[in-house]
Amino acid sequence: MNDVMVRAEQVCKSFGHVDVLKGIDLEVRNGEVMCVIGPSGSGKSTFLRCINHLEKINAGRLWVDGKLIGYREHGGKLHELKEREVAAQRKDIGMVFQRFNLFPHMTALENVMEAPQRVKRESGAMVRARAAELLERVGLGGKMGNYPAQLSGGQQQRVAIARALAMQPKLMLFDEPTSALDPELVGEVLDVMKGLARDGMTMVVVTHEMGFAREVGDSLVFMDDGLVVEKGAPREVLSNPQHERTKLFLSKVL
Ligand code: ADP
Ligand code: MG
């Protein structure tokens, strides 16, 4: 288990009578970049949200960073982590959404400082220095004092990535991080993500950017209708899909 960051076995999630995840099996190794593709409504966001404890699974087993975060016994009893353990684990997971969700009344620097400041493990000076370093890393060293409204979409998304990194996560989840951006701003965000991947960050990336998946992904998962239909090396899946549903999806997006 030590080299596995996420392991899902038959993970199910439903909302009321709607079964959204119907038995997801997959594994993300430490240092792996897994890209996830699939039609709208196939359960990609829901799966990321389960990993990050934003949703509770209904059945199956899900381990994150060696911890079993929930499973239902044969016979029906649901086992869950304690609230304190959930909080501890969420600190180790960074998430970036399609919409940037920055605090509008805070500067870029303050946005990146906010979470570590709230946790107060370190001095203010330390937090500030690291936030500044992270903004440099995403190419925004010159924009630290800007408010979100004074930044382009691509710049805001790069601040959001820096903010997620500020808690020094072990795992980064990206949910269509470039889908809301003007086409000319997509590259700068993907470049930051490429840098992270190069530095060895474990990442699960829901994306429609097949070029990114091919170039940066270690694995590519195709989800449809609440199931993993196909998983493999990105080049393989993209050029030689095995399943009809994958072929159909790729024929629409490539
Ligand atoms: P994707 O990210 O692949 O587009 P989602 O995980 O967002 O798919 O959604 C999968 C399905 O679950 C959709 O049919 C959606 O309407 C439904 N769903 C997601 N979240 C909720 C919720 N909180 N309540 C009810 N239905 C939901
Ligand atoms: Mg989604």
Short mmCIF file of N, CA and C in Angstrom, two decimals, residues 10 13 18 39 48 53 60 76 88 91 97 110-111 114 122 134-135 144 152 156 171-172 198 207 214 218 224 228:
data_model
loop_
_atom_site.label_atom_id
_atom_site.label_comp_id
_atom_site.label_asym_id
_atom_site.label_seq_id
_atom_site.Cartn_x
_atom_site.Cartn_y
_atom_site.Cartn_z
N GLN A 10 -14.76 -0.94 -6.06
CA GLN A 10 -16.23 -1.02 -6.14
C GLN A 10 -16.91 0.17 -5.45
N LYS A 13 -21.66 5.60 -5.37
CA LYS A 13 -22.23 6.81 -4.80
C LYS A 13 -23.56 7.09 -5.50
N VAL A 18 -30.60 8.15 -7.71
CA VAL A 18 -29.73 8.22 -8.88
C VAL A 18 -28.36 7.64 -8.54
N PRO A 39 -17.71 11.58 -20.82
CA PRO A 39 -18.78 12.52 -21.11
C PRO A 39 -19.30 13.23 -19.86
N LEU A 48 -13.90 12.61 -7.77
CA LEU A 48 -12.89 13.47 -7.13
C LEU A 48 -13.39 13.95 -5.78
N HIS A 53 -13.34 13.87 0.36
CA HIS A 53 -14.29 13.90 1.48
C HIS A 53 -15.38 14.95 1.33
N GLY A 60 -18.57 0.11 -1.12
CA GLY A 60 -17.24 -0.11 -1.65
C GLY A 60 -16.20 0.36 -0.66
N GLY A 76 -24.11 -4.48 5.61
CA GLY A 76 -24.63 -3.12 5.58
C GLY A 76 -24.01 -2.06 6.46
N ALA A 88 -7.68 16.03 9.03
CA ALA A 88 -6.23 15.86 8.85
C ALA A 88 -5.94 15.48 7.41
N LYS A 91 -6.23 18.26 4.66
CA LYS A 91 -5.09 19.18 4.58
C LYS A 91 -4.04 18.67 3.60
N PHE A 97 -10.63 23.72 -8.99
CA PHE A 97 -11.90 23.56 -9.68
C PHE A 97 -11.90 24.33 -11.00
N GLU A 110 -2.57 37.17 -0.31
CA GLU A 110 -3.43 36.85 0.84
C GLU A 110 -4.24 35.58 0.59
N ASN A 111 -4.67 35.38 -0.66
CA ASN A 111 -5.39 34.15 -0.99
C ASN A 111 -4.52 32.92 -0.72
N GLU A 114 -3.99 32.29 3.05
CA GLU A 114 -5.18 32.15 3.92
C GLU A 114 -5.23 30.81 4.67
N GLU A 122 2.78 27.76 11.59
CA GLU A 122 4.04 28.46 11.38
C GLU A 122 3.86 29.95 11.64
N LEU A 134 5.54 30.41 -3.82
CA LEU A 134 4.60 29.67 -4.66
C LEU A 134 4.09 30.52 -5.81
N LEU A 135 3.84 31.79 -5.54
CA LEU A 135 3.37 32.67 -6.62
C LEU A 135 4.47 32.86 -7.66
N MET A 144 1.54 39.79 -6.92
CA MET A 144 1.14 39.36 -5.57
C MET A 144 0.13 40.28 -4.92
N SER A 152 -6.26 38.06 -15.03
CA SER A 152 -6.96 37.31 -16.09
C SER A 152 -7.41 35.97 -15.52
N GLN A 156 -5.77 33.92 -12.49
CA GLN A 156 -6.55 33.53 -11.30
C GLN A 156 -6.42 32.03 -11.06
N LEU A 171 -1.33 15.12 -2.55
CA LEU A 171 -2.14 14.75 -3.71
C LEU A 171 -2.86 16.00 -4.21
N MET A 172 -2.84 16.20 -5.53
CA MET A 172 -3.57 17.32 -6.11
C MET A 172 -4.66 16.79 -7.03
N ARG A 198 6.30 17.28 -13.28
CA ARG A 198 7.74 17.06 -13.40
C ARG A 198 8.40 16.97 -12.03
N THR A 207 -9.91 16.25 -17.34
CA THR A 207 -9.61 17.25 -18.37
C THR A 207 -10.14 16.84 -19.73
N ARG A 214 -1.86 13.12 -23.13
CA ARG A 214 -0.90 12.32 -23.89
C ARG A 214 0.53 12.61 -23.44
N ASP A 218 0.58 9.75 -16.90
CA ASP A 218 1.13 8.39 -16.83
C ASP A 218 0.06 7.38 -17.19
N ASP A 224 -17.51 6.33 -18.04
CA ASP A 224 -18.81 6.55 -18.68
C ASP A 224 -19.88 5.95 -17.78
N VAL A 228 -15.53 2.94 -14.66
CA VAL A 228 -14.29 3.03 -15.44
C VAL A 228 -14.42 2.04 -16.58
#
